[in-house]
Structure formats: C-alpha cells, structure tokens
Short mmCIF file of C-alpha atoms in Angstrom, two decimals:
data_model
loop_
_atom_site.label_atom_id
_atom_site.label_comp_id
_atom_site.label_asym_id
_atom_site.label_seq_id
_atom_site.Cartn_x
_atom_site.Cartn_y
_atom_site.Cartn_z
CA MET A 725 70.52 110.25 98.90
CA LYS A 726 72.50 113.34 100.02
CA ASN A 727 69.90 114.02 102.69
CA LEU A 728 70.17 110.45 103.96
CA LEU A 729 73.98 110.67 104.11
CA ALA A 730 73.68 113.92 106.05
CA LEU A 731 71.30 112.16 108.45
CA VAL A 732 73.78 109.34 109.01
CA LEU A 733 76.63 111.76 109.69
CA ALA A 734 74.59 113.95 112.02
CA THR A 735 73.26 110.95 113.93
CA VAL A 736 76.68 109.48 114.60
CA LEU A 737 78.20 112.81 115.54
CA SER A 738 75.42 113.56 118.00
CA VAL A 739 75.84 110.35 119.97
CA SER A 740 79.61 110.28 120.20
CA ALA A 741 79.61 111.33 123.86
CA ALA A 742 77.99 108.03 124.82
CA PHE A 743 81.08 106.20 123.53
CA ALA A 744 83.77 108.52 124.82
CA GLN A 745 82.52 109.50 128.26
CA THR A 746 84.42 106.70 130.02
CA VAL A 747 87.79 108.01 128.76
CA PRO A 748 89.15 111.18 130.44
CA SER A 749 89.64 113.98 127.90
CA PRO A 750 93.16 115.25 127.27
CA THR A 751 94.31 118.70 128.35
CA ILE A 752 94.81 120.75 125.21
CA ASN A 753 96.06 124.34 125.47
CA ALA A 754 93.83 125.99 122.89
CA LYS A 755 90.73 128.19 122.89
CA SER A 756 88.67 125.57 121.06
CA TRP A 757 89.46 122.07 119.86
CA LEU A 758 87.89 118.86 118.61
CA LEU A 759 89.00 115.35 117.66
CA LEU A 760 87.00 113.50 115.01
CA ASP A 761 87.34 109.85 114.04
CA ALA A 762 86.76 110.20 110.30
CA SER A 763 86.20 106.45 109.90
CA SER A 764 83.05 106.51 112.05
CA ASN A 765 82.31 110.26 111.99
CA GLN A 766 82.37 110.33 115.78
CA ILE A 767 83.66 113.19 117.88
CA LEU A 768 85.92 111.57 120.47
CA ALA A 769 86.56 114.67 122.57
CA SER A 770 86.15 118.42 122.32
CA GLN A 771 86.35 121.72 124.16
CA GLU A 772 84.14 124.66 123.14
CA PRO A 773 83.45 123.05 119.74
CA ASN A 774 80.66 125.52 118.96
CA MET A 775 82.59 128.67 119.89
CA ARG A 776 82.51 131.16 117.02
CA ILE A 777 86.08 131.75 115.85
CA GLU A 778 87.92 133.54 113.08
CA PRO A 779 89.04 130.72 110.75
CA ALA A 780 91.96 132.64 109.19
CA SER A 781 93.60 130.53 106.44
CA LEU A 782 91.54 127.48 107.41
CA THR A 783 89.03 129.24 105.13
CA LYS A 784 91.15 127.97 102.25
CA LEU A 785 89.86 124.44 102.86
CA MET A 786 86.50 125.55 101.48
CA THR A 787 88.21 127.49 98.69
CA ALA A 788 90.01 124.32 97.65
CA TYR A 789 86.81 122.25 97.99
CA VAL A 790 84.92 124.52 95.58
CA VAL A 791 87.83 124.45 93.12
CA PHE A 792 87.97 120.65 93.36
CA ASN A 793 84.24 120.58 92.57
CA ALA A 794 84.89 122.65 89.44
CA LEU A 795 87.67 120.26 88.38
CA LYS A 796 85.45 117.24 88.99
CA GLU A 797 82.66 118.81 86.92
CA LYS A 798 85.13 119.62 84.08
CA LYS A 799 84.51 123.35 84.44
CA LEU A 800 88.22 123.79 85.08
CA ASP A 801 91.35 121.86 84.10
CA LEU A 802 94.56 121.44 86.10
CA ASN A 803 96.67 122.47 83.10
CA GLN A 804 94.52 125.49 82.29
CA MET A 805 96.48 128.74 82.36
CA ILE A 806 94.97 131.56 84.39
CA ASN A 807 95.59 135.25 83.77
CA VAL A 808 96.30 136.90 87.10
CA SER A 809 94.20 140.00 87.76
CA GLU A 810 95.43 143.17 89.45
CA HIS A 811 92.92 142.41 92.21
CA ALA A 812 94.54 139.03 92.95
CA TRP A 813 98.06 140.44 92.71
CA ARG A 814 97.32 143.34 95.07
CA VAL A 815 95.93 141.21 97.92
CA ASP A 816 97.31 142.35 101.29
CA PRO A 817 101.09 142.46 100.64
CA SER A 818 101.87 141.79 104.31
CA SER A 819 99.98 138.47 104.23
CA SER A 820 101.07 135.07 102.92
CA LYS A 821 101.45 134.94 99.14
CA MET A 822 102.74 132.67 96.39
CA PHE A 823 103.93 135.76 94.45
CA ILE A 824 101.99 135.45 91.21
CA GLU A 825 102.20 138.40 88.79
CA PRO A 826 99.71 139.94 86.35
CA ARG A 827 102.12 139.58 83.42
CA THR A 828 102.65 135.85 83.96
CA PRO A 829 99.79 133.34 83.44
CA VAL A 830 99.85 130.48 85.94
CA SER A 831 98.32 126.98 85.80
CA VAL A 832 95.45 125.89 88.01
CA ASN A 833 97.72 123.13 89.29
CA ASN A 834 100.37 125.61 90.45
CA LEU A 835 97.73 127.85 91.97
CA LEU A 836 96.46 124.91 94.03
CA TYR A 837 99.97 124.21 95.32
CA GLY A 838 100.27 127.92 96.07
CA LEU A 839 96.94 127.91 97.89
CA ILE A 840 97.48 124.74 99.93
CA VAL A 841 101.23 124.47 100.51
CA GLN A 842 102.21 128.15 100.55
CA SER A 843 98.83 129.39 101.86
CA GLY A 844 98.89 132.13 99.22
CA ASN A 845 96.11 134.66 99.55
CA ASP A 846 96.85 135.80 96.00
CA ALA A 847 96.34 132.21 94.80
CA ALA A 848 92.99 132.08 96.62
CA VAL A 849 91.70 135.15 94.77
CA ALA A 850 93.06 133.99 91.40
CA LEU A 851 91.36 130.61 91.77
CA ALA A 852 88.12 132.24 92.91
CA GLU A 853 88.09 134.41 89.79
CA ALA A 854 88.95 131.45 87.57
CA VAL A 855 86.01 129.43 88.88
CA ALA A 856 83.33 132.08 89.28
CA GLY A 857 84.46 135.20 87.44
CA THR A 858 84.50 137.35 90.55
CA GLU A 859 85.49 136.88 94.16
CA ASP A 860 81.97 137.74 95.38
CA VAL A 861 80.29 135.08 93.24
CA PHE A 862 82.85 132.52 94.40
CA VAL A 863 82.14 133.37 98.04
CA SER A 864 78.46 132.65 97.41
CA LEU A 865 79.49 129.19 96.17
CA MET A 866 81.51 128.69 99.35
CA ASN A 867 78.52 129.54 101.51
CA ARG A 868 76.22 127.33 99.46
CA GLU A 869 78.56 124.37 100.03
CA ALA A 870 78.80 125.17 103.75
CA GLU A 871 75.00 125.12 103.99
CA ARG A 872 74.79 121.86 102.05
CA MET A 873 77.31 120.22 104.40
CA GLY A 874 75.37 121.30 107.49
CA MET A 875 77.95 123.86 108.65
CA THR A 876 75.25 125.81 110.44
CA SER A 877 77.57 128.15 112.36
CA THR A 878 79.78 129.19 109.45
CA ARG A 879 79.81 132.15 107.09
CA PHE A 880 82.50 132.97 104.57
CA ALA A 881 83.27 136.52 103.44
CA ASN A 882 86.30 135.86 101.23
CA PRO A 883 88.32 132.95 99.78
CA HIS A 884 91.52 133.52 101.80
CA GLY A 885 90.52 134.11 105.43
CA LEU A 886 91.91 137.59 105.97
CA PRO A 887 90.05 139.19 108.92
CA SER A 888 86.40 140.09 108.40
CA GLU A 889 83.49 140.27 110.84
CA THR A 890 81.44 138.18 108.43
CA ASN A 891 84.03 135.41 108.08
CA TYR A 892 83.55 132.97 110.96
CA SER A 893 83.21 129.28 111.81
CA THR A 894 83.53 126.75 114.65
CA ALA A 895 85.69 123.72 115.40
CA ARG A 896 82.69 121.46 114.80
CA ASP A 897 81.93 122.97 111.40
CA LEU A 898 85.56 122.90 110.33
CA SER A 899 85.77 119.19 111.20
CA ILE A 900 82.81 118.59 108.89
CA LEU A 901 84.53 120.51 106.09
CA ALA A 902 87.83 118.66 106.52
CA SER A 903 86.06 115.30 106.49
CA ARG A 904 83.99 116.13 103.40
CA LEU A 905 87.07 117.29 101.49
CA ILE A 906 88.86 114.00 102.15
CA ILE A 907 85.79 111.89 101.33
CA ASP A 908 84.59 113.80 98.26
CA HIS A 909 87.98 114.57 96.69
CA PRO A 910 90.44 111.88 97.83
CA GLN A 911 92.71 112.18 94.79
CA TYR A 912 93.22 115.92 95.23
CA PHE A 913 93.67 115.56 98.97
CA ALA A 914 96.41 112.97 98.40
CA THR A 915 98.11 115.13 95.76
CA TYR A 916 98.33 118.47 97.55
CA TYR A 917 97.90 118.29 101.31
CA SER A 918 100.95 116.19 102.19
CA THR A 919 103.33 118.22 99.99
CA LYS A 920 106.06 119.62 102.23
CA GLU A 921 107.29 122.48 100.06
CA PHE A 922 106.62 124.23 96.78
CA THR A 923 108.61 126.62 94.62
CA TYR A 924 107.05 129.28 92.43
CA ASN A 925 108.65 132.35 90.90
CA ASN A 926 112.00 131.02 92.22
CA ILE A 927 110.69 131.33 95.77
CA LYS A 928 110.65 128.11 97.79
CA GLN A 929 108.20 128.02 100.69
CA PRO A 930 107.63 125.18 103.18
CA ASN A 931 104.26 123.84 104.21
CA ARG A 932 103.54 125.44 107.58
CA ASN A 933 102.11 122.17 108.94
CA ARG A 934 105.07 121.02 111.08
CA LEU A 935 103.49 117.61 111.67
CA LEU A 936 104.26 116.59 108.09
CA TRP A 937 107.92 116.40 109.18
CA LEU A 938 107.35 115.10 112.71
CA ASP A 939 104.83 112.28 112.16
CA PRO A 940 104.94 110.05 109.06
CA THR A 941 101.27 109.10 109.53
CA VAL A 942 100.16 112.74 109.14
CA ASP A 943 99.14 113.59 105.56
CA GLY A 944 97.42 116.99 105.96
CA MET A 945 95.75 119.45 106.32
CA LYS A 946 95.95 123.25 106.90
CA THR A 947 97.36 125.92 109.16
CA GLY A 948 95.94 129.35 109.91
CA TYR A 949 97.03 132.47 111.74
CA THR A 950 95.86 136.01 112.34
CA ASN A 951 96.15 138.19 115.43
CA GLY A 952 92.50 137.54 116.21
CA ALA A 953 92.50 133.81 115.48
CA GLY A 954 95.82 132.90 117.06
CA TYR A 955 97.71 129.89 115.73
CA CYS A 956 95.38 127.22 114.33
CA LEU A 957 95.87 123.81 112.75
CA ILE A 958 93.61 121.18 111.27
CA SER A 959 95.67 118.01 111.06
CA THR A 960 94.85 114.48 110.00
CA ALA A 961 96.64 111.15 110.34
CA LYS A 962 95.95 107.65 109.07
CA ARG A 963 97.21 104.64 111.00
CA PRO A 964 96.62 100.85 110.76
CA ALA A 965 93.45 99.53 112.41
CA GLY A 966 92.78 95.79 112.31
CA ASN A 967 92.57 94.78 108.66
CA GLY A 968 92.30 98.36 107.42
CA GLU A 969 93.28 101.93 108.21
CA ARG A 970 91.76 104.51 110.51
CA ARG A 971 91.80 108.28 110.06
CA LEU A 972 91.56 110.93 112.77
CA ILE A 973 91.08 114.66 112.20
CA SER A 974 92.07 117.15 114.88
CA VAL A 975 90.97 120.79 114.91
CA VAL A 976 93.04 122.97 117.25
CA LEU A 977 92.18 126.67 117.32
CA GLY A 978 93.67 129.65 119.11
CA THR A 979 97.04 128.44 120.42
CA THR A 980 99.90 130.79 121.27
CA SER A 981 102.55 129.80 118.73
CA ASP A 982 103.44 127.78 115.66
CA GLN A 983 105.18 125.23 117.89
CA ALA A 984 102.20 125.03 120.26
CA ARG A 985 99.62 124.28 117.57
CA ALA A 986 101.79 121.43 116.28
CA ALA A 987 102.49 120.02 119.74
CA GLU A 988 98.85 120.20 120.89
CA SER A 989 97.62 118.66 117.64
CA GLN A 990 100.12 115.80 117.94
CA LYS A 991 99.05 115.23 121.53
CA LEU A 992 95.39 115.09 120.51
CA LEU A 993 95.96 112.69 117.61
CA ASN A 994 98.06 110.35 119.77
CA TRP A 995 95.44 110.40 122.52
CA GLY A 996 92.75 109.34 120.06
CA PHE A 997 94.72 106.50 118.52
CA LEU A 998 95.89 105.19 121.90
CA ASN A 999 92.56 105.28 123.74
CA PHE A 1000 90.03 104.16 121.11
CA ASP A 1001 89.46 101.35 118.63
CA ALA A 1002 87.48 101.64 115.43
CA VAL A 1003 85.39 98.58 114.58
CA ARG A 1004 83.92 98.02 111.13
CA LEU A 1005 80.50 96.47 111.66
CA TYR A 1006 79.43 96.29 108.01
CA THR A 1007 81.01 97.00 104.64
CA LYS A 1008 79.43 99.14 101.96
CA ASP A 1009 76.47 97.39 100.28
CA GLN A 1010 76.77 94.37 102.59
CA ALA A 1011 73.34 92.83 103.25
CA VAL A 1012 72.56 93.26 106.94
CA ALA A 1013 69.37 91.26 106.33
CA THR A 1014 67.12 90.11 103.47
CA PRO A 1015 63.57 90.60 104.75
CA ASN A 1016 60.42 89.59 102.91
CA VAL A 1017 58.75 92.03 100.50
CA TRP A 1018 55.01 92.11 99.86
CA LYS A 1019 53.33 92.98 96.53
CA GLY A 1020 56.71 93.15 94.78
CA THR A 1021 58.42 91.76 91.72
CA GLN A 1022 60.68 89.80 94.09
CA ASN A 1023 60.06 88.18 97.43
CA THR A 1024 62.99 89.65 99.40
CA VAL A 1025 65.17 92.76 99.45
CA LYS A 1026 68.76 93.27 100.58
CA ILE A 1027 69.09 96.00 103.19
CA GLY A 1028 72.20 97.62 104.68
CA PHE A 1029 74.38 100.74 104.31
CA THR A 1030 75.74 102.68 101.35
CA ARG A 1031 79.09 103.21 103.08
CA ASP A 1032 81.27 101.18 105.41
CA LEU A 1033 79.82 101.39 108.90
CA TRP A 1034 82.46 101.94 111.58
CA VAL A 1035 81.95 102.43 115.29
CA THR A 1036 84.63 103.88 117.55
CA VAL A 1037 84.71 102.67 121.15
CA PRO A 1038 87.10 102.93 124.11
CA LYS A 1039 89.92 100.37 123.85
CA GLY A 1040 88.97 96.94 125.15
CA THR A 1041 85.20 97.37 124.73
CA ALA A 1042 84.75 96.23 121.12
CA ASP A 1043 83.36 92.86 122.24
CA LYS A 1044 80.52 94.66 124.04
CA ILE A 1045 79.04 96.14 120.86
CA LYS A 1046 75.60 94.75 120.04
CA PRO A 1047 73.84 95.81 116.83
CA VAL A 1048 70.03 95.51 116.95
CA LEU A 1049 68.07 95.79 113.69
CA GLN A 1050 64.58 97.28 113.74
CA ARG A 1051 62.68 97.06 110.43
CA LYS A 1052 59.66 98.92 109.13
CA ASP A 1053 57.67 95.71 108.59
CA PRO A 1054 55.76 94.87 106.55
CA LEU A 1055 57.84 96.07 103.61
CA VAL A 1056 55.45 96.72 100.73
CA ALA A 1057 56.58 97.37 97.14
CA PRO A 1058 57.48 99.55 95.38
CA ILE A 1059 60.68 100.16 97.33
CA ASP A 1060 63.20 102.67 96.02
CA LYS A 1061 66.90 101.92 96.19
CA ASN A 1062 68.53 103.80 99.10
CA SER A 1063 65.17 104.48 100.77
CA GLN A 1064 65.12 103.95 104.54
CA VAL A 1065 63.56 100.64 105.54
CA GLY A 1066 64.68 100.34 109.14
CA THR A 1067 67.01 101.42 111.91
CA LEU A 1068 70.13 99.85 113.39
CA LYS A 1069 70.50 100.47 117.11
CA ILE A 1070 74.04 100.08 118.42
CA GLU A 1071 74.13 99.07 122.06
CA ILE A 1072 77.11 98.95 124.41
CA ASP A 1073 76.66 97.45 127.87
CA GLY A 1074 72.91 97.60 127.39
CA ARG A 1075 72.87 101.31 126.54
CA THR A 1076 71.85 102.61 123.14
CA ALA A 1077 74.84 104.51 121.80
CA ALA A 1078 73.58 105.19 118.27
CA GLU A 1079 70.61 104.74 115.96
CA LEU A 1080 71.42 104.67 112.25
CA PRO A 1081 69.14 104.50 109.19
CA VAL A 1082 69.20 101.20 107.23
CA VAL A 1083 68.37 101.45 103.53
CA ALA A 1084 67.28 99.23 100.68
CA LEU A 1085 70.32 98.22 98.64
CA GLU A 1086 68.24 97.40 95.56
CA GLN A 1087 65.10 98.53 93.76
CA VAL A 1088 61.96 96.45 94.13
CA GLY A 1089 59.21 97.11 91.61
CA GLU A 1090 55.50 96.60 92.13
CA ALA A 1091 54.04 93.22 91.19
CA GLY A 1092 51.23 92.77 88.71
CA MET A 1093 47.56 92.91 89.62
CA PHE A 1094 47.30 89.22 90.55
CA GLY A 1095 50.48 89.28 92.65
CA ARG A 1096 49.35 92.38 94.53
CA ALA A 1097 45.92 90.89 95.17
CA TRP A 1098 47.34 87.60 96.41
CA ASP A 1099 49.77 89.35 98.77
CA ALA A 1100 46.98 91.61 100.02
CA ILE A 1101 45.09 88.49 101.11
CA ARG A 1102 48.22 87.02 102.69
CA LEU A 1103 48.91 90.26 104.56
CA TRP A 1104 45.35 90.35 105.86
CA MET A 1105 45.74 86.76 107.13
CA HIS A 1106 49.30 87.40 108.44
#
C-alpha cells in the first residue's frame, strides 16, 4: 500500500510540467525554489529544484516528523518529562536555543514548541535523545524516513541543521517532507506550526515565520538560516477552492534576508492561488467503475482511489479535463484490496497530462470449483 501511494505521488509530481507550462513562471529572488500544490501533489513551478543545498533549520521538519511518529506509536507522551543532558544543553551557544537546563526536566510538549516555534537546537538534541537514546541513533531514523519518503537527494547528519558537509537536501525533497508531515500528522501540524510565539524559562521568542502575521491563510511551516544556506523558508497556506480547501507549499531557499524570504514566499503562494485551479475528480473510495470479475465470489468489483484525487490546471481550463480509464481486463479473482487493476489517464486538450494507478476498493475471493470452471468456459467463449 505504501509503495502504491509512493507511485501515485511520484507519477503526479513528474507530469506537473504538462499542466503548468502555459503559465509564465514568477520571478523569485532565491537560489532554489519550488511551489507544490499539496492537494494534487503537483509542482506548479520551480527553479533549480534539485540543487543540493544546506537545509539549516529546515532539518527540524524531519526531527519533528520522527518525534510525531514516536508519539503516534505511543513510544513517547506529550506530558512525559525529559531530563536534559549536558550534550543537549551545550549545543552551539551562538545558535538558536529555547534555553533548557540540565537541572530542570522539560515536557515533550514544551520541547516541541521550543523546536518548532523557537527553532531551538537544544530542543532538537533533547528530543532526539528522548526518542532514540542518542543523537546518532536518532539521525539514522531521520535518514530511514527520508529514504522511505523517496527523498533521494537528502542526507541528515544531525537533528538541528547546524552546518555539516553530510547534512544536505534539495527543494524538491523538502517539499516532499513538508507534504508528508501535514498528511501523516495533521493534528500535530495544526497544534504547533501556526503558533506565533512561545515562552520558556521566562524567555519569550516569536516564530521567525513572518507570514504568520502577514497572511491569515498561512499556517506554517519553518524558517532556516546559516551563512552557507542563506535565509530559507518553507511556507504553506490553505485557501477556499470550490466546495473545499486547497493547500499550497512553497520552498524558498537562499534569499538575502529575513524580509526577502517572507516577501518571495508570499509572492510565490499568491502566484499559485491566482493562476491555477484545483479540481477534485474523485473522492476517496469513490467507485470510478464496477467492472466484471471472473472466477470470483462476486460478479463485480468497485475500483477507484484510496485518497481524494485532485488535478491542478491553469485557471479557466478545468472544463478541458478528460479522464480516460484503462482496465486490466479480464479481471480474474482473487483480487486483493488496494491492488492495481487499471490506469486513469488524464487528458487536457487531447494531451496526456498524467497516468495514475486505479486500485480495487474491495477484496474479491476466489469462487468454488464449479464457479471457476464455469467462468473458465465463459472466458474461453468471450
């Protein structure tokens, strides 16, 4: 199932240029940037999306993701008190910190606010040790998740993003990470990433994401800065779209200032919302078709998608979308639920813009001996 989801995501991402090529790309003053429509998983525009960059504190998105996994699996609890190690406390004192102290245990919940809102490098190390015992073991978990997500040009060397030759990523990979965090851990995303300020140890620090104050539709995600990386920002906004909502994720890397990363990110988000429409073709588990099944315990099977299927197109072209279903006929039982049984081609103006796997939405068992024999004769005569 995970492999099939990865196939769907990779397929849509790879064909996004066919949708967007008729809309001129915006001019964004950054070394590398990318705009992703998270509803359809389509890249709407990009510049140098595969350039290897230093992710700086954007690394903390993966740190948070691994911690959220531990919370989801009940290996950690938000109210659990963590003893702060000397190693966590002594993290580069010139870098961003939440100012935890070895003599004062701190809750996982507060450490997450410190990690996400205050961008505390000390919080990153403390959480890493809480989850995995040591920072090195935690980093191996980070890299395992990156590999599982298909972040093929990423390697993490630490949980905080302080400079290291073996800590690198790309705009494309970071867009995948941001999208997976929102999809896989929506409750934690909603809790932490839109928080504008947090106080710990009597020290109030603001979220460095300026867009949280400038645009009410922005609800995340993370800033980053080092001398080598420049000023970076992954931002995301959710705005109304038809009878639902549509989310865009912008990745802007290597700008010249705090103000510039906010301004360029805002420009990119606005460009995406103004120039494209997202169209929901099918809802999750909606039957696209109910084809016949041979040699099965039932005569038909519902086929479709295990997630809402959205397509993003240039404004004014939604009526030109034509979905074409191609099945793997004849469908012979047994058929496993979520197994691929066909392909949906999405055509716009006669051009194929995407091909997506269609799956069985239900299990179909094998018929008895008589039923199989009878259908074998029917198939031979068909």
